[in-house]
Amino acid sequence: MKVISTEHSQVLATRVARALGVGLVEVKFSRFPDGEHYLQAGELDDETIIIGSVTDNEALVQLLLLIDACDSSRCRLVIPYMAYARQDKRFKQGEPLSARAVARALSSGVADVTTINIHDPSVLQYFSVPSRNISVASDIGAYLRTLDLDNPLILAPDDGALSFAQGIAAACGWECDYLEKTRISGTEVLMSPKELLAASRSVVIVDDIISTGGTIATASRMLYHQDAREVYAACVHGVFTSGAYARLMASSIRDVICCDTIERACSRVSAAGQIADVIRHP
Ligand code: R5P
C-alpha cells in the first residue's frame, strides 16, 4: 500500500502514511502554458490511498487528474474537505445539486470514498461507490482539553451543529449547549445558550466549517455581552474566505483552531489518526 496526495493535502497525507507505516508516492505538479494542470506520479502500488481536499476548483481538477493517473481498481479516495457539499439541495428552480455533481465526478476510478465531517452526510448518497463519513470531534476535544480552560463550555452555533459539539464535549468531559436565536425586532437578533449561562465561563464555539467567519463573529459578540470570560473558536475545516482568520483573531476571540483537512498555520488537530484507522479497518 502507498499514499498519494494532491498539493493541497500533502502534510495530512504524510501524517497518514506515517500512521500506517507505508510509503508516499512522489508527484510532480506543474502547468501547461495555457494554465491547464499537469502531473506525473512516481512509482505506484496496486493499492493506493489517494488523499485530496477539494478546497477550490483548482484542487478539484488536480484531484481528478490524480485519480486518473493512479488508474487501478484498488484506489481508495479520502476527501478531507469537499467544497460544493453545502449546495446539497435545489434552493431555486434551475440550480444544480452541486454536491451531487462533484460526488459523481470523484466516484469514477476509485473503489470507495471517505469524507471527514462532511457538511451533511446525506451527500454520501451521491457517490456511486461505497462511502463513509468520519468525525474528528474526539480529536478536537482531546486538543481543547490541553488548553486548561476555566469553567469551560462547548457551544454549537445552532442546533444543527449540536451533535458535533456533543462529540467534542464528550471527549473533553465538559458541558455543551447550542445557541438559540431570538428575534428582538425587525433588525435585531439575540443569540444565547439554550439552557446554560455563558457568564464567567471560557466558551468554545465549535462548527464544522468557518468560511467568512460571520457565524463565529456574531456568536462571540453576543457571548461577550453575556459576560463570557473568554471565547475561542474551533472548527474542522478552516476555509477562511477573504481574510476571515485574521478578522477573527483581530477581534476579541482568544484563539481560532482548525484541523488539517485544509492545511493552515492554525491546523492544530490532525485527521490523520482517524483516516489511518478507517484505512486499516475498511
Ligand atoms: C453552515 O451551515 C456551516 O455549518 C457553518 O456554520 C457555516 O459554513 C459557517 O459559515 P461562515 O463562517 O461564513 O459564517
mmCIF file of C-alpha atoms in Angstrom, residues 4-280:
data_model
loop_
_atom_site.group_PDB
_atom_site.id
_atom_site.type_symbol
_atom_site.label_atom_id
_atom_site.label_comp_id
_atom_site.label_asym_id
_atom_site.label_seq_id
_atom_site.Cartn_x
_atom_site.Cartn_y
_atom_site.Cartn_z
ATOM 1 C CA ILE A 4 -0.523 9.718 -2.730
ATOM 2 C CA SER A 5 -1.936 13.230 -2.495
ATOM 3 C CA THR A 6 -2.686 16.427 -4.309
ATOM 4 C CA GLU A 7 -0.643 19.530 -3.441
ATOM 5 C CA HIS A 8 -3.446 20.640 -1.147
ATOM 6 C CA SER A 9 -3.208 17.676 1.233
ATOM 7 C CA GLN A 10 0.489 16.841 1.298
ATOM 8 C CA VAL A 11 1.027 17.426 5.020
ATOM 9 C CA LEU A 12 -2.015 15.376 6.015
ATOM 10 C CA ALA A 13 -1.045 12.628 3.536
ATOM 11 C CA THR A 14 2.431 12.437 5.056
ATOM 12 C CA ARG A 15 0.914 12.066 8.520
ATOM 13 C CA VAL A 16 -1.426 9.325 7.272
ATOM 14 C CA ALA A 17 1.442 7.445 5.582
ATOM 15 C CA ARG A 18 3.460 7.633 8.810
ATOM 16 C CA ALA A 19 0.499 6.447 10.891
ATOM 17 C CA LEU A 20 0.062 3.495 8.528
ATOM 18 C CA GLY A 21 3.798 2.839 8.237
ATOM 19 C CA VAL A 22 3.635 2.930 4.409
ATOM 20 C CA GLY A 23 5.400 4.968 1.732
ATOM 21 C CA LEU A 24 4.320 8.106 -0.097
ATOM 22 C CA VAL A 25 4.230 8.328 -3.881
ATOM 23 C CA GLU A 26 6.079 11.398 -5.131
ATOM 24 C CA VAL A 27 4.147 13.521 -7.591
ATOM 25 C CA LYS A 28 5.426 16.303 -9.852
ATOM 26 C CA PHE A 29 2.875 19.044 -10.309
ATOM 27 C CA SER A 30 3.084 21.731 -12.963
ATOM 28 C CA ARG A 31 1.011 23.622 -15.510
ATOM 29 C CA PHE A 32 0.894 23.828 -19.261
ATOM 30 C CA PRO A 33 1.485 27.300 -20.720
ATOM 31 C CA ASP A 34 -2.287 27.798 -21.048
ATOM 32 C CA GLY A 35 -2.781 27.132 -17.329
ATOM 33 C CA GLU A 36 -4.024 23.555 -17.596
ATOM 34 C CA HIS A 37 -2.834 21.301 -14.792
ATOM 35 C CA TYR A 38 -0.252 18.592 -15.401
ATOM 36 C CA LEU A 39 1.043 15.982 -13.003
ATOM 37 C CA GLN A 40 3.185 12.898 -13.072
ATOM 38 C CA ALA A 41 3.048 10.293 -10.332
ATOM 39 C CA GLY A 42 6.093 8.254 -9.297
ATOM 40 C CA GLU A 43 6.053 4.516 -8.719
ATOM 41 C CA LEU A 44 2.545 3.443 -7.764
ATOM 42 C CA ASP A 45 1.411 0.468 -5.733
ATOM 43 C CA ASP A 46 -1.510 -1.778 -6.574
ATOM 44 C CA GLU A 47 -3.308 -0.445 -3.526
ATOM 45 C CA THR A 48 -3.177 3.326 -3.366
ATOM 46 C CA ILE A 49 -4.768 5.679 -0.863
ATOM 47 C CA ILE A 50 -5.477 8.970 -2.622
ATOM 48 C CA ILE A 51 -5.855 11.982 -0.314
ATOM 49 C CA GLY A 52 -7.102 15.275 -1.713
ATOM 50 C CA SER A 53 -9.151 18.058 -0.213
ATOM 51 C CA VAL A 54 -11.343 19.888 -2.655
ATOM 52 C CA THR A 55 -10.669 23.383 -1.404
ATOM 53 C CA ASP A 56 -11.471 25.105 -4.697
ATOM 54 C CA ASN A 57 -11.871 24.487 -8.430
ATOM 55 C CA GLU A 58 -8.125 24.062 -8.988
ATOM 56 C CA ALA A 59 -7.933 21.417 -6.282
ATOM 57 C CA LEU A 60 -10.866 19.581 -7.831
ATOM 58 C CA VAL A 61 -9.185 19.373 -11.232
ATOM 59 C CA GLN A 62 -5.897 18.269 -9.691
ATOM 60 C CA LEU A 63 -7.679 15.521 -7.748
ATOM 61 C CA LEU A 64 -9.498 14.285 -10.862
ATOM 62 C CA LEU A 65 -6.177 14.063 -12.721
ATOM 63 C CA LEU A 66 -4.524 12.276 -9.804
ATOM 64 C CA ILE A 67 -7.289 9.647 -9.656
ATOM 65 C CA ASP A 68 -6.854 9.073 -13.366
ATOM 66 C CA ALA A 69 -3.066 8.771 -13.020
ATOM 67 C CA CYS A 70 -3.485 6.084 -10.335
ATOM 68 C CA ASP A 71 -5.646 4.038 -12.691
ATOM 69 C CA SER A 72 -6.113 0.973 -10.501
ATOM 70 C CA SER A 73 -9.168 -0.846 -9.219
ATOM 71 C CA ARG A 74 -7.707 -0.715 -5.707
ATOM 72 C CA CYS A 75 -7.593 3.047 -5.254
ATOM 73 C CA ARG A 76 -9.329 4.340 -2.174
ATOM 74 C CA LEU A 77 -10.159 8.023 -2.055
ATOM 75 C CA VAL A 78 -10.121 10.237 1.035
ATOM 76 C CA ILE A 79 -11.649 13.708 0.587
ATOM 77 C CA PRO A 80 -10.792 15.538 3.831
ATOM 78 C CA TYR A 81 -12.749 18.651 2.811
ATOM 79 C CA MET A 82 -15.228 18.714 -0.036
ATOM 80 C CA ALA A 83 -16.156 22.115 -1.415
ATOM 81 C CA TYR A 84 -19.612 22.352 -3.008
ATOM 82 C CA ALA A 85 -21.028 19.997 -0.340
ATOM 83 C CA ARG A 86 -23.139 22.836 1.096
ATOM 84 C CA GLN A 87 -25.149 23.118 -2.146
ATOM 85 C CA ASP A 88 -26.855 19.809 -1.403
ATOM 86 C CA LYS A 89 -30.388 20.924 -2.227
ATOM 87 C CA ARG A 90 -32.065 22.819 -5.036
ATOM 88 C CA PHE A 91 -32.961 26.035 -3.289
ATOM 89 C CA LYS A 92 -34.253 27.639 -6.509
ATOM 90 C CA GLN A 93 -35.523 26.248 -9.775
ATOM 91 C CA GLY A 94 -32.767 25.655 -12.294
ATOM 92 C CA GLU A 95 -29.977 25.271 -9.740
ATOM 93 C CA PRO A 96 -27.598 22.309 -9.821
ATOM 94 C CA LEU A 97 -27.165 19.870 -6.971
ATOM 95 C CA SER A 98 -23.505 20.839 -6.831
ATOM 96 C CA ALA A 99 -22.695 18.269 -4.137
ATOM 97 C CA ARG A 100 -24.041 15.538 -6.405
ATOM 98 C CA ALA A 101 -22.113 16.787 -9.444
ATOM 99 C CA VAL A 102 -18.824 16.777 -7.529
ATOM 100 C CA ALA A 103 -19.509 13.429 -5.817
ATOM 101 C CA ARG A 104 -20.334 11.750 -9.131
ATOM 102 C CA ALA A 105 -17.184 13.071 -10.782
ATOM 103 C CA LEU A 106 -14.979 11.893 -7.900
ATOM 104 C CA SER A 107 -16.535 8.402 -7.756
ATOM 105 C CA SER A 108 -15.127 7.414 -11.114
ATOM 106 C CA GLY A 109 -11.927 5.345 -10.834
ATOM 107 C CA VAL A 110 -11.947 4.694 -7.086
ATOM 108 C CA ALA A 111 -13.126 1.713 -5.037
ATOM 109 C CA ASP A 112 -14.527 3.707 -2.133
ATOM 110 C CA VAL A 113 -14.651 7.193 -0.657
ATOM 111 C CA THR A 114 -14.121 8.537 2.858
ATOM 112 C CA THR A 115 -15.094 12.077 3.835
ATOM 113 C CA ILE A 116 -14.438 13.891 7.107
ATOM 114 C CA ASN A 117 -17.202 15.817 8.855
ATOM 115 C CA ILE A 118 -18.906 16.500 5.552
ATOM 116 C CA HIS A 119 -21.435 19.298 5.982
ATOM 117 C CA ASP A 120 -24.391 16.924 5.592
ATOM 118 C CA PRO A 121 -23.789 13.152 5.495
ATOM 119 C CA SER A 122 -26.780 12.791 3.158
ATOM 120 C CA VAL A 123 -24.356 13.913 0.418
ATOM 121 C CA LEU A 124 -22.763 10.452 0.636
ATOM 122 C CA GLN A 125 -25.702 9.043 -1.323
ATOM 123 C CA TYR A 126 -24.365 10.819 -4.412
ATOM 124 C CA PHE A 127 -21.143 8.818 -4.599
ATOM 125 C CA SER A 128 -21.623 5.834 -6.870
ATOM 126 C CA VAL A 129 -19.143 3.741 -4.854
ATOM 127 C CA PRO A 130 -19.310 2.758 -1.154
ATOM 128 C CA SER A 131 -18.687 5.801 1.008
ATOM 129 C CA ARG A 132 -18.488 6.778 4.632
ATOM 130 C CA ASN A 133 -18.046 9.902 6.700
ATOM 131 C CA ILE A 134 -15.822 10.010 9.778
ATOM 132 C CA SER A 135 -15.624 12.614 12.518
ATOM 133 C CA VAL A 136 -12.668 14.271 14.191
ATOM 134 C CA ALA A 137 -14.820 15.563 17.077
ATOM 135 C CA SER A 138 -12.919 13.442 19.620
ATOM 136 C CA ASP A 139 -9.557 14.723 18.303
ATOM 137 C CA ILE A 140 -10.713 18.336 18.623
ATOM 138 C CA GLY A 141 -11.934 17.532 22.142
ATOM 139 C CA ALA A 142 -8.577 15.991 23.070
ATOM 140 C CA TYR A 143 -6.795 19.139 21.858
ATOM 141 C CA LEU A 144 -9.143 21.513 23.708
ATOM 142 C CA ARG A 145 -8.505 19.648 26.956
ATOM 143 C CA THR A 146 -4.854 20.652 26.740
ATOM 144 C CA LEU A 147 -5.815 24.368 26.849
ATOM 145 C CA ASP A 148 -6.554 24.327 30.574
ATOM 146 C CA LEU A 149 -9.702 26.465 30.245
ATOM 147 C CA ASP A 150 -11.531 27.897 33.231
ATOM 148 C CA ASN A 151 -15.099 26.593 33.704
ATOM 149 C CA PRO A 152 -15.308 25.604 30.016
ATOM 150 C CA LEU A 153 -18.442 25.358 27.912
ATOM 151 C CA ILE A 154 -18.709 23.949 24.384
ATOM 152 C CA LEU A 155 -21.286 25.764 22.256
ATOM 153 C CA ALA A 156 -22.690 24.893 18.835
ATOM 154 C CA PRO A 157 -23.746 27.986 16.841
ATOM 155 C CA ASP A 158 -27.121 26.320 16.115
ATOM 156 C CA ASP A 159 -28.980 23.121 16.880
ATOM 157 C CA GLY A 160 -27.819 21.577 13.557
ATOM 158 C CA ALA A 161 -24.246 21.542 14.859
ATOM 159 C CA LEU A 162 -25.238 20.203 18.269
ATOM 160 C CA SER A 163 -24.356 16.539 17.766
ATOM 161 C CA PHE A 164 -20.893 17.522 16.505
ATOM 162 C CA ALA A 165 -20.484 19.770 19.576
ATOM 163 C CA GLN A 166 -21.657 16.948 21.836
ATOM 164 C CA GLY A 167 -18.978 14.655 20.367
ATOM 165 C CA ILE A 168 -16.325 17.245 21.247
ATOM 166 C CA ALA A 169 -17.776 17.840 24.709
ATOM 167 C CA ALA A 170 -17.872 14.094 25.423
ATOM 168 C CA ALA A 171 -14.152 13.847 24.642
ATOM 169 C CA CYS A 172 -13.431 16.778 26.985
ATOM 170 C CA GLY A 173 -15.893 15.811 29.709
ATOM 171 C CA TRP A 174 -17.289 19.364 29.518
ATOM 172 C CA GLU A 175 -20.799 20.794 29.353
ATOM 173 C CA CYS A 176 -22.346 21.515 25.982
ATOM 174 C CA ASP A 177 -25.212 23.588 24.623
ATOM 175 C CA TYR A 178 -26.233 25.378 21.428
ATOM 176 C CA LEU A 179 -27.013 28.979 20.634
ATOM 177 C CA GLU A 180 -30.635 29.789 20.121
ATOM 178 C CA LYS A 181 -31.666 32.809 18.086
ATOM 179 C CA THR A 182 -34.429 35.042 19.394
ATOM 180 C CA ARG A 183 -35.705 37.867 17.202
ATOM 181 C CA ILE A 184 -35.852 41.066 19.288
ATOM 182 C CA SER A 185 -37.004 43.375 16.482
ATOM 183 C CA GLY A 186 -37.027 43.574 12.688
ATOM 184 C CA THR A 187 -33.262 44.119 12.668
ATOM 185 C CA GLU A 188 -32.086 42.690 15.986
ATOM 186 C CA VAL A 189 -31.466 39.053 16.831
ATOM 187 C CA LEU A 190 -30.237 37.779 20.194
ATOM 188 C CA MET A 191 -28.192 34.586 20.362
ATOM 189 C CA SER A 192 -27.776 32.920 23.720
ATOM 190 C CA PRO A 193 -27.200 29.394 25.008
ATOM 191 C CA LYS A 194 -30.454 27.427 25.067
ATOM 192 C CA GLU A 195 -30.074 26.007 28.593
ATOM 193 C CA LEU A 196 -26.842 27.207 30.198
ATOM 194 C CA LEU A 197 -25.294 30.581 31.014
ATOM 195 C CA ALA A 198 -22.094 31.812 29.401
ATOM 196 C CA ALA A 199 -21.249 34.322 32.155
ATOM 197 C CA SER A 200 -17.770 33.874 33.695
ATOM 198 C CA ARG A 201 -17.087 30.834 31.536
ATOM 199 C CA SER A 202 -14.469 30.023 28.894
ATOM 200 C CA VAL A 203 -16.644 29.320 25.873
ATOM 201 C CA VAL A 204 -15.517 27.378 22.799
ATOM 202 C CA ILE A 205 -17.808 27.833 19.785
ATOM 203 C CA VAL A 206 -17.436 24.789 17.538
ATOM 204 C CA ASP A 207 -18.605 24.386 13.951
ATOM 205 C CA ASP A 208 -17.829 22.100 11.018
ATOM 206 C CA ILE A 209 -16.718 24.979 8.766
ATOM 207 C CA ILE A 210 -15.533 28.532 9.312
ATOM 208 C CA SER A 211 -15.906 30.291 5.975
ATOM 209 C CA THR A 212 -16.479 34.057 6.176
ATOM 210 C CA GLY A 213 -16.276 33.843 9.966
ATOM 211 C CA GLY A 214 -19.600 35.685 10.200
ATOM 212 C CA THR A 215 -21.294 32.989 12.286
ATOM 213 C CA ILE A 216 -18.451 32.874 14.815
ATOM 214 C CA ALA A 217 -18.015 36.669 14.959
ATOM 215 C CA THR A 218 -21.713 37.260 15.705
ATOM 216 C CA ALA A 219 -21.868 34.470 18.284
ATOM 217 C CA SER A 220 -18.732 35.687 20.002
ATOM 218 C CA ARG A 221 -20.019 39.286 20.241
ATOM 219 C CA MET A 222 -23.234 38.037 21.815
ATOM 220 C CA LEU A 223 -21.354 35.847 24.295
ATOM 221 C CA TYR A 224 -19.108 38.691 25.464
ATOM 222 C CA HIS A 225 -22.274 40.768 26.017
ATOM 223 C CA GLN A 226 -23.429 37.935 28.225
ATOM 224 C CA ASP A 227 -20.198 38.263 30.225
ATOM 225 C CA ALA A 228 -18.364 35.214 28.925
ATOM 226 C CA ARG A 229 -14.851 35.248 30.399
ATOM 227 C CA GLU A 230 -13.218 34.386 27.054
ATOM 228 C CA VAL A 231 -14.319 32.982 23.707
ATOM 229 C CA TYR A 232 -12.447 30.516 21.493
ATOM 230 C CA ALA A 233 -13.471 29.131 18.095
ATOM 231 C CA ALA A 234 -12.726 25.652 16.785
ATOM 232 C CA CYS A 235 -13.731 24.014 13.530
ATOM 233 C CA VAL A 236 -12.847 21.075 11.342
ATOM 234 C CA HIS A 237 -12.470 22.892 8.026
ATOM 235 C CA GLY A 238 -10.814 26.320 8.156
ATOM 236 C CA VAL A 239 -11.937 27.758 4.816
ATOM 237 C CA PHE A 240 -11.315 31.354 5.994
ATOM 238 C CA THR A 241 -12.508 33.244 2.907
ATOM 239 C CA SER A 242 -11.499 36.887 2.403
ATOM 240 C CA GLY A 243 -9.210 37.156 5.402
ATOM 241 C CA ALA A 244 -11.650 35.610 7.880
ATOM 242 C CA TYR A 245 -8.912 34.138 10.102
ATOM 243 C CA ALA A 246 -7.177 37.497 10.576
ATOM 244 C CA ARG A 247 -10.507 39.241 11.132
ATOM 245 C CA LEU A 248 -11.458 36.790 13.866
ATOM 246 C CA MET A 249 -8.034 36.969 15.507
ATOM 247 C CA ALA A 250 -8.198 40.781 15.426
ATOM 248 C CA SER A 251 -11.500 40.648 17.308
ATOM 249 C CA SER A 252 -11.772 39.668 20.944
ATOM 250 C CA ILE A 253 -11.708 35.946 20.142
ATOM 251 C CA ARG A 254 -8.820 34.398 22.085
ATOM 252 C CA ASP A 255 -7.862 31.774 19.506
ATOM 253 C CA VAL A 256 -9.091 30.044 16.360
ATOM 254 C CA ILE A 257 -8.292 26.369 15.948
ATOM 255 C CA CYS A 258 -8.856 24.133 12.934
ATOM 256 C CA CYS A 259 -7.862 20.689 11.636
ATOM 257 C CA ASP A 260 -5.541 19.749 8.807
ATOM 258 C CA THR A 261 -8.361 18.776 6.424
ATOM 259 C CA ILE A 262 -7.441 22.157 4.942
ATOM 260 C CA GLU A 263 -3.772 22.818 5.668
ATOM 261 C CA ARG A 264 -3.394 26.064 7.593
ATOM 262 C CA ALA A 265 -0.946 27.541 10.063
ATOM 263 C CA CYS A 266 -3.653 27.156 12.730
ATOM 264 C CA SER A 267 -4.261 23.445 11.885
ATOM 265 C CA ARG A 268 -3.502 22.152 15.345
ATOM 266 C CA VAL A 269 -5.615 18.998 15.174
ATOM 267 C CA SER A 270 -4.859 16.246 12.702
ATOM 268 C CA ALA A 271 -7.342 13.972 10.991
ATOM 269 C CA ALA A 272 -4.519 11.519 10.198
ATOM 270 C CA GLY A 273 -5.276 9.099 13.054
ATOM 271 C CA GLN A 274 -8.943 8.740 12.096
ATOM 272 C CA ILE A 275 -8.074 8.306 8.410
ATOM 273 C CA ALA A 276 -5.442 5.659 9.193
ATOM 274 C CA ASP A 277 -7.993 3.770 11.344
ATOM 275 C CA VAL A 278 -10.509 3.709 8.503
ATOM 276 C CA ILE A 279 -7.890 2.501 6.034
ATOM 277 C CA ARG A 280 -6.780 -0.255 8.429
#
